[in-house]
Structures are given as C-alpha cells and as structure tokens.
mmCIF file of C-alpha atoms and ligand atoms in Angstrom:
data_model
loop_
_atom_site.group_PDB
_atom_site.id
_atom_site.type_symbol
_atom_site.label_atom_id
_atom_site.label_comp_id
_atom_site.label_asym_id
_atom_site.label_seq_id
_atom_site.Cartn_x
_atom_site.Cartn_y
_atom_site.Cartn_z
ATOM 1 C CA UNK A 1 81.853 92.294 93.793
ATOM 2 C CA UNK A 2 83.449 93.928 96.840
ATOM 3 C CA UNK A 3 83.878 97.633 96.174
ATOM 4 C CA UNK A 4 85.812 100.190 98.212
ATOM 5 C CA UNK A 5 84.832 103.827 97.911
ATOM 6 C CA UNK A 6 87.235 106.548 99.027
ATOM 7 C CA UNK A 7 85.070 109.528 99.906
ATOM 8 C CA UNK A 8 82.032 110.163 102.064
ATOM 9 C CA UNK A 9 80.591 113.089 100.066
ATOM 10 C CA UNK A 10 77.653 113.127 97.673
ATOM 11 C CA UNK A 11 79.513 111.147 95.012
ATOM 12 C CA UNK A 12 80.772 108.413 97.334
ATOM 13 C CA UNK A 13 77.373 107.994 98.935
ATOM 14 C CA UNK A 14 75.442 108.072 95.642
ATOM 15 C CA UNK A 15 77.695 105.492 93.971
ATOM 16 C CA UNK A 16 77.719 103.406 97.134
ATOM 17 C CA UNK A 17 73.949 103.303 97.413
ATOM 18 C CA UNK A 18 73.484 102.274 93.787
ATOM 19 C CA UNK A 19 76.213 99.616 93.979
ATOM 20 C CA UNK A 20 74.604 98.092 97.071
ATOM 21 C CA UNK A 21 71.233 98.104 95.276
ATOM 22 C CA UNK A 22 72.899 96.211 92.420
ATOM 23 C CA UNK A 23 74.042 93.518 94.845
ATOM 24 C CA UNK A 24 77.631 94.555 95.539
ATOM 25 C CA UNK A 25 79.251 94.808 98.959
ATOM 26 C CA UNK A 26 80.456 98.349 99.532
ATOM 27 C CA UNK A 27 82.778 99.888 102.118
ATOM 28 C CA UNK A 28 82.872 103.677 102.297
ATOM 29 C CA UNK A 29 86.275 105.063 103.336
ATOM 30 C CA UNK A 30 87.098 108.239 105.193
ATOM 31 C CA UNK A 31 90.074 109.889 106.942
ATOM 32 C CA UNK A 32 88.767 108.400 110.189
ATOM 33 C CA UNK A 33 87.012 105.144 110.960
ATOM 34 C CA UNK A 34 84.329 107.007 112.869
ATOM 35 C CA UNK A 35 83.048 109.409 110.233
ATOM 36 C CA UNK A 36 79.453 110.340 111.095
ATOM 37 C CA UNK A 37 78.317 110.809 107.490
ATOM 38 C CA UNK A 38 79.623 107.356 106.609
ATOM 39 C CA UNK A 39 77.975 105.769 109.650
ATOM 40 C CA UNK A 40 74.643 107.389 108.754
ATOM 41 C CA UNK A 41 74.994 106.188 105.158
ATOM 42 C CA UNK A 42 75.574 102.614 106.370
ATOM 43 C CA UNK A 43 72.401 102.768 108.464
ATOM 44 C CA UNK A 44 70.346 103.738 105.422
ATOM 45 C CA UNK A 45 72.063 101.602 102.796
ATOM 46 C CA UNK A 46 71.497 98.151 104.273
ATOM 47 C CA UNK A 47 73.437 95.083 105.274
ATOM 48 C CA UNK A 48 75.826 95.128 102.307
ATOM 49 C CA UNK A 49 77.139 98.549 103.332
ATOM 50 C CA UNK A 50 80.000 99.159 105.756
ATOM 51 C CA UNK A 51 82.458 101.956 106.461
ATOM 52 C CA UNK A 52 85.992 102.446 107.724
ATOM 53 C CA UNK A 53 89.182 104.308 106.936
ATOM 54 C CA UNK A 54 90.523 104.925 103.434
ATOM 55 C CA UNK A 55 92.871 101.967 104.013
ATOM 56 C CA UNK A 56 89.998 99.732 105.207
ATOM 57 C CA UNK A 57 88.040 100.551 102.038
ATOM 58 C CA UNK A 58 91.049 99.913 99.782
ATOM 59 C CA UNK A 59 91.809 96.557 101.423
ATOM 60 C CA UNK A 60 88.148 95.567 101.111
ATOM 61 C CA UNK A 61 87.616 96.517 97.475
ATOM 62 C CA UNK A 62 88.314 94.349 94.481
ATOM 63 C CA UNK A 63 87.643 97.634 92.700
ATOM 64 C CA UNK A 64 88.200 101.038 94.333
ATOM 65 C CA UNK A 65 86.518 104.363 93.506
ATOM 66 C CA UNK A 66 88.277 107.665 94.214
ATOM 67 C CA UNK A 67 85.503 110.068 95.190
ATOM 68 C CA UNK A 68 87.590 112.722 96.932
ATOM 69 C CA UNK A 69 88.383 116.258 95.816
ATOM 70 C CA UNK A 70 91.066 116.438 93.146
ATOM 71 C CA UNK A 71 93.265 118.621 95.365
ATOM 72 C CA UNK A 72 93.341 115.971 98.109
ATOM 73 C CA UNK A 73 93.089 112.771 96.069
ATOM 74 C CA UNK A 74 96.772 111.885 96.309
ATOM 75 C CA UNK A 75 96.632 112.362 100.086
ATOM 76 C CA UNK A 76 93.548 110.146 100.339
ATOM 77 C CA UNK A 77 95.099 107.472 98.125
ATOM 78 C CA UNK A 78 98.334 107.612 100.115
ATOM 79 C CA UNK A 79 96.263 106.965 103.240
ATOM 80 C CA UNK A 80 94.590 104.091 101.365
ATOM 81 C CA UNK A 81 98.046 102.624 100.770
ATOM 82 C CA UNK A 82 99.866 101.602 97.601
ATOM 83 C CA UNK A 83 99.968 97.933 98.649
ATOM 84 C CA UNK A 84 96.187 97.923 99.093
ATOM 85 C CA UNK A 85 95.682 99.303 95.585
ATOM 86 C CA UNK A 86 98.126 97.004 93.835
ATOM 87 C CA UNK A 87 96.691 95.380 90.673
ATOM 88 C CA UNK A 88 93.271 96.857 91.434
ATOM 89 C CA UNK A 89 91.079 98.940 89.185
ATOM 90 C CA UNK A 90 90.917 102.466 90.630
ATOM 91 C CA UNK A 91 88.040 104.441 89.134
ATOM 92 C CA UNK A 92 88.867 108.124 89.428
ATOM 93 C CA UNK A 93 85.746 110.296 89.572
ATOM 94 C CA UNK A 94 87.514 113.398 90.913
ATOM 95 C CA UNK A 95 87.821 116.864 89.442
ATOM 96 C CA UNK A 96 90.767 119.218 90.031
ATOM 97 C CA UNK A 97 88.667 122.100 91.309
ATOM 98 C CA UNK A 98 90.053 124.800 93.589
ATOM 99 C CA UNK A 99 87.263 126.832 95.240
ATOM 100 C CA UNK A 100 89.647 128.718 97.553
ATOM 101 C CA UNK A 101 89.199 131.958 95.568
ATOM 102 C CA UNK A 102 85.434 131.541 95.238
ATOM 103 C CA UNK A 103 83.291 130.738 92.215
ATOM 104 C CA UNK A 104 84.029 129.804 89.521
ATOM 105 C CA UNK A 105 86.746 127.460 90.739
ATOM 106 C CA UNK A 106 90.058 127.127 88.889
ATOM 107 C CA UNK A 107 91.636 123.886 87.711
ATOM 108 C CA UNK A 108 94.589 122.864 89.877
ATOM 109 C CA UNK A 109 96.109 120.823 87.051
ATOM 110 C CA UNK A 110 95.467 121.015 83.294
ATOM 111 C CA UNK A 111 96.839 121.095 79.735
ATOM 112 C CA UNK A 112 99.791 118.745 80.161
ATOM 113 C CA UNK A 113 98.632 116.737 83.169
ATOM 114 C CA UNK A 114 95.546 115.634 85.103
ATOM 115 C CA UNK A 115 94.599 114.225 88.495
ATOM 116 C CA UNK A 116 94.117 110.794 86.944
ATOM 117 C CA UNK A 117 97.656 110.853 85.532
ATOM 118 C CA UNK A 118 99.043 112.049 88.869
ATOM 119 C CA UNK A 119 97.340 109.077 90.503
ATOM 120 C CA UNK A 120 98.572 106.636 87.849
ATOM 121 C CA UNK A 121 102.156 107.929 88.256
ATOM 122 C CA UNK A 122 102.025 107.768 92.065
ATOM 123 C CA UNK A 123 100.457 104.288 92.031
ATOM 124 C CA UNK A 124 101.960 102.552 88.990
ATOM 125 C CA UNK A 125 100.646 99.138 90.093
ATOM 126 C CA UNK A 126 97.044 100.346 90.163
ATOM 127 C CA UNK A 127 94.921 100.327 87.009
ATOM 128 C CA UNK A 128 93.479 103.825 86.920
ATOM 129 C CA UNK A 129 90.337 104.424 84.879
ATOM 130 C CA UNK A 130 88.899 107.925 84.693
ATOM 131 C CA UNK A 131 85.112 107.939 84.415
ATOM 132 C CA UNK A 132 81.900 109.682 85.476
ATOM 133 C CA UNK A 133 83.534 112.995 86.468
ATOM 134 C CA UNK A 134 81.704 114.943 83.732
ATOM 135 C CA UNK A 135 78.196 114.827 85.220
ATOM 136 C CA UNK A 136 76.336 115.342 88.474
ATOM 137 C CA UNK A 137 76.254 112.456 90.949
ATOM 138 C CA UNK A 138 72.570 111.408 90.582
ATOM 139 C CA UNK A 139 73.070 111.048 86.816
ATOM 140 C CA UNK A 140 76.183 108.880 87.234
ATOM 141 C CA UNK A 141 74.090 106.034 88.583
ATOM 142 C CA UNK A 142 70.809 106.769 86.801
ATOM 143 C CA UNK A 143 71.340 108.005 83.228
ATOM 144 C CA UNK A 144 67.642 107.564 82.404
ATOM 145 C CA UNK A 145 66.895 110.486 84.724
ATOM 146 C CA UNK A 146 67.245 112.661 81.617
ATOM 147 C CA UNK A 147 65.747 111.583 78.279
ATOM 148 C CA UNK A 148 67.561 110.533 75.111
ATOM 149 C CA UNK A 149 71.094 109.395 74.437
ATOM 150 C CA UNK A 150 73.882 111.093 76.341
ATOM 151 C CA UNK A 151 77.414 110.062 77.014
ATOM 152 C CA UNK A 152 79.816 108.872 79.664
ATOM 153 C CA UNK A 153 83.520 109.114 78.835
ATOM 154 C CA UNK A 154 86.243 106.873 80.140
ATOM 155 C CA UNK A 155 89.975 106.450 79.642
ATOM 156 C CA UNK A 156 92.873 104.483 81.073
ATOM 157 C CA UNK A 157 95.961 102.511 80.119
ATOM 158 C CA UNK A 158 94.625 99.017 80.864
ATOM 159 C CA UNK A 159 92.117 97.523 78.413
ATOM 160 C CA UNK A 160 90.867 94.887 80.849
ATOM 161 C CA UNK A 161 90.302 97.499 83.568
ATOM 162 C CA UNK A 162 88.313 99.632 81.127
ATOM 163 C CA UNK A 163 86.241 96.580 80.122
ATOM 164 C CA UNK A 164 85.371 95.946 83.773
ATOM 165 C CA UNK A 165 84.392 99.563 84.343
ATOM 166 C CA UNK A 166 82.344 99.502 81.129
ATOM 167 C CA UNK A 167 80.438 96.482 82.434
ATOM 168 C CA UNK A 168 79.702 98.303 85.675
ATOM 169 C CA UNK A 169 78.575 101.411 83.776
ATOM 170 C CA UNK A 170 76.215 99.271 81.690
ATOM 171 C CA UNK A 171 74.722 97.917 84.918
ATOM 172 C CA UNK A 172 73.985 101.550 85.906
ATOM 173 C CA UNK A 173 72.043 101.877 82.626
ATOM 174 C CA UNK A 174 74.640 103.600 80.433
ATOM 175 C CA UNK A 175 74.329 102.925 76.693
ATOM 176 C CA UNK A 176 76.764 105.431 75.152
ATOM 177 C CA UNK A 177 80.158 104.775 76.733
ATOM 178 C CA UNK A 178 82.976 106.533 74.867
ATOM 179 C CA UNK A 179 86.479 105.142 75.410
ATOM 180 C CA UNK A 180 88.835 108.086 74.792
ATOM 181 C CA UNK A 181 92.029 106.033 74.950
ATOM 182 C CA UNK A 182 94.902 106.107 77.408
ATOM 183 C CA UNK A 183 94.995 107.944 80.717
ATOM 184 C CA UNK A 184 96.221 111.217 79.152
ATOM 185 C CA UNK A 185 92.656 111.651 77.827
ATOM 186 C CA UNK A 186 91.779 112.534 81.426
ATOM 187 C CA UNK A 187 93.143 116.024 80.690
ATOM 188 C CA UNK A 188 90.204 116.759 78.417
ATOM 189 C CA UNK A 189 87.739 115.006 80.712
ATOM 190 C CA UNK A 190 88.842 117.223 83.585
ATOM 191 C CA UNK A 191 89.186 120.417 81.503
ATOM 192 C CA UNK A 192 85.548 120.108 80.428
ATOM 193 C CA UNK A 193 84.564 121.251 83.925
ATOM 194 C CA UNK A 194 84.635 125.017 83.231
ATOM 195 C CA UNK A 195 82.023 124.603 80.484
ATOM 196 C CA UNK A 196 80.044 122.173 82.659
ATOM 197 C CA UNK A 197 79.935 124.814 85.416
ATOM 198 C CA UNK A 198 78.836 127.484 82.918
ATOM 199 C CA UNK A 199 76.062 125.239 81.642
ATOM 200 C CA UNK A 200 74.870 124.646 85.173
ATOM 201 C CA UNK A 201 74.637 128.416 85.598
ATOM 202 C CA UNK A 202 72.699 128.738 82.335
ATOM 203 C CA UNK A 203 70.301 125.851 82.981
ATOM 204 C CA UNK A 204 70.053 126.497 86.741
ATOM 205 C CA UNK A 205 70.176 122.748 87.343
ATOM 206 C CA UNK A 206 72.951 120.129 87.266
ATOM 207 C CA UNK A 207 70.636 117.608 85.573
ATOM 208 C CA UNK A 208 72.115 117.735 82.067
ATOM 209 C CA UNK A 209 74.859 115.904 80.219
ATOM 210 C CA UNK A 210 77.017 115.958 77.107
ATOM 211 C CA UNK A 211 76.137 114.067 73.935
ATOM 212 C CA UNK A 212 78.539 113.868 71.010
ATOM 213 C CA UNK A 213 76.790 114.042 67.628
ATOM 214 C CA UNK A 214 78.681 112.331 64.806
ATOM 215 C CA UNK A 215 78.328 112.325 61.035
HETATM 216 N N1 LIG B 1 79.267 116.385 93.490
HETATM 217 C C1 LIG B 1 79.108 115.942 92.249
HETATM 218 O O1 LIG B 1 77.973 115.792 91.741
HETATM 219 C C2 LIG B 1 80.333 115.592 91.436
HETATM 220 C C3 LIG B 1 80.182 115.237 90.098
HETATM 221 C C4 LIG B 1 81.309 114.831 89.371
HETATM 222 C C5 LIG B 1 82.544 114.768 89.983
HETATM 223 N N2 LIG B 1 82.662 115.159 91.297
HETATM 224 C C6 LIG B 1 83.979 115.059 91.935
HETATM 225 O O2 LIG B 1 83.931 113.947 92.806
HETATM 226 C C7 LIG B 1 84.776 114.186 93.932
HETATM 227 C C8 LIG B 1 83.964 114.007 95.219
HETATM 228 O O3 LIG B 1 83.011 115.041 95.312
HETATM 229 P P1 LIG B 1 82.009 115.098 96.573
HETATM 230 O O4 LIG B 1 81.288 116.382 96.437
HETATM 231 O O5 LIG B 1 81.257 113.838 96.692
HETATM 232 O O6 LIG B 1 82.957 115.083 97.840
HETATM 233 P P2 LIG B 1 84.070 116.104 98.407
HETATM 234 O O7 LIG B 1 83.419 116.932 99.431
HETATM 235 O O8 LIG B 1 84.777 116.789 97.275
HETATM 236 O O9 LIG B 1 85.112 115.079 99.046
HETATM 237 C C9 LIG B 1 84.768 114.367 100.179
HETATM 238 C C10 LIG B 1 85.895 113.478 100.618
HETATM 239 O O10 LIG B 1 87.166 114.150 100.571
HETATM 240 C C11 LIG B 1 87.890 113.781 101.741
HETATM 241 N N3 LIG B 1 88.893 114.789 102.101
HETATM 242 C C12 LIG B 1 88.680 116.114 102.360
HETATM 243 N N4 LIG B 1 89.861 116.705 102.694
HETATM 244 C C13 LIG B 1 90.815 115.753 102.640
HETATM 245 C C14 LIG B 1 92.205 115.742 102.867
HETATM 246 N N5 LIG B 1 92.870 116.858 103.217
HETATM 247 N N6 LIG B 1 92.873 114.578 102.710
HETATM 248 C C15 LIG B 1 92.227 113.448 102.339
HETATM 249 N N7 LIG B 1 90.900 113.391 102.120
HETATM 250 C C16 LIG B 1 90.196 114.526 102.257
HETATM 251 C C17 LIG B 1 86.813 113.683 102.795
HETATM 252 O O11 LIG B 1 87.296 112.885 103.859
HETATM 253 P P3 LIG B 1 86.401 112.606 105.187
HETATM 254 O O12 LIG B 1 85.473 111.501 104.781
HETATM 255 O O13 LIG B 1 87.401 112.204 106.181
HETATM 256 O O14 LIG B 1 85.684 113.888 105.498
HETATM 257 C C18 LIG B 1 85.670 113.053 102.053
HETATM 258 O O15 LIG B 1 85.729 111.637 102.133
HETATM 259 C C19 LIG B 1 85.346 115.593 93.749
HETATM 260 O O16 LIG B 1 86.608 115.501 93.146
HETATM 261 C C20 LIG B 1 84.352 116.252 92.810
HETATM 262 O O17 LIG B 1 84.933 117.287 92.035
HETATM 263 C C21 LIG B 1 81.595 115.570 92.020
#
C-alpha cells in the first residue's frame, strides 16, 4: 500500500520505518519539502521511503496517518488539503497536549469533543480512525516489546476504514484490538493521557501499556 504520513517527529518516523519494513511505500510529510529530519529518515529507511510536503504525502497515500501535535493537526491537515484526503482513511495518532505552561501538559480539547472529532468535522469526506495514541511510539509498531496481552484501542464512524486499520495493526503484531465504536470514543482515548503521563512518572519509562481485564 502507499501510505502518507503527516509528521516528521518520533511517531511519524517510527511508523514510517515499520511500514517500509512491512513492504509499504511511505512518504513522510512536513510543512516544507526540504525538512532535514525527513530527508535523513529517507536516507536510513530505504528505497520505499520518500518525503515531501503535507500535501505531497496526502496525495501519495492511499491511507494517511496524522502524526502531528493535536494543537496543530487541523493546520497540518489543511495544508494536506481536503481534496487529497477525500474518501481516504486518516489514522489519527495525535494527542491534544498543551505544554506551553510546562509539565504536566493540559488537554486542549476534552469532555464533549476531541481532536479526532475536530478532524472528522473539518474533513467530512475523510474516514477518520483514531488509534495508537495511548502508547509510546516504539510500542505502536512492536507490541511484543513488552510481555503478555495488552491493548490497542480504535474508533471511527466507518466500519470498512476500521477493518483496514485493524488489518494493519495485526501486521504490526497486535492481538488485542478493542473497537470502542464511533469517533466520539476518541474523547476517552485522548483523555486517558493524564493517567498515561502519571504512569510514566511512576514507572520512569514509557514502555508500558493498558490492558483491560474482563469477567
Ligand atoms: N511521541 C510519542 O511516543 C507519542 C505517542 C502517542 C501519541 N503521540 C502523539 O503523536 C503526535 C506526534 O508526536 P511526535 O512527538 O512524533 O511529533 P511532534 O513533535 O508532536 O509533531 C511533529 C510534527 O508537527 C508538525 N508541526 C509543528 N508545528 C506545526 C504547525 N504550526 N502547523 C503544522 N504542523 C506543525 C511538524 O512539522 P515539520 O515537519 O514541518 O516540522 C512535524 O511534522 C502528537 O500529537 C503526540 O501527542 C506521540
């Protein structure tokens, strides 16, 4: 599959590297077509890796990942272009974290809304699926890095889009994939971040994940 990734940070690069390893063609998108981090990533990731602007990545991708900060995601997706996202699955990995007043960050949107819903409203012709935002980047693409069963959540309005993302998650090695329903479930997926940040402070490592025990 051709996959466009919006975002040149740790998440974009980590997902991009794994997707290339799995045989996909990946274009990493940035605000500029000459981003140094993206160029360096291409050099290391091999012949199936390219980079360009957010719009270049969106045009390229049959599926598009949003790996930008939650506060700037709408701006990045606007740069990517509504036409270029039309009818495409947009996997939103972002979190609405505002670090401007230091640590811990606050949530820029919560309770009655979420970044994923903002994106779905702004781009009604895209099929937004929220996934993978509740764990650290290395774990997203390599769940066996920590032992035992642990969970990845996803939600979205389009069943077919969620099935395609589920397939991709399985190819990463995920076994427990919990579909939480429509895109409004992204509120809970994003509001879990304060406890995730606390746990990171307690464990002194980001290499942990949630597992839901059921009776
Ligand atoms: N780090 C993790 O392990 C982790 C885990 C789960 C979820 N997340 C979430 O995943 C997302 C990506 O995190 P990250 O740490 O990889 O990267 P990041 O540093 O949050 O975001 C990097 C991207 O944001 C773009 N950007 C910055 N300011 C912008 C603006 N004003 N307008 C448009 N785009 C802008 C950058 O563009 P340029 O390329 O042009 O610089 C870059 O591509 C975040 O929402 C984060 O909360 C992160």
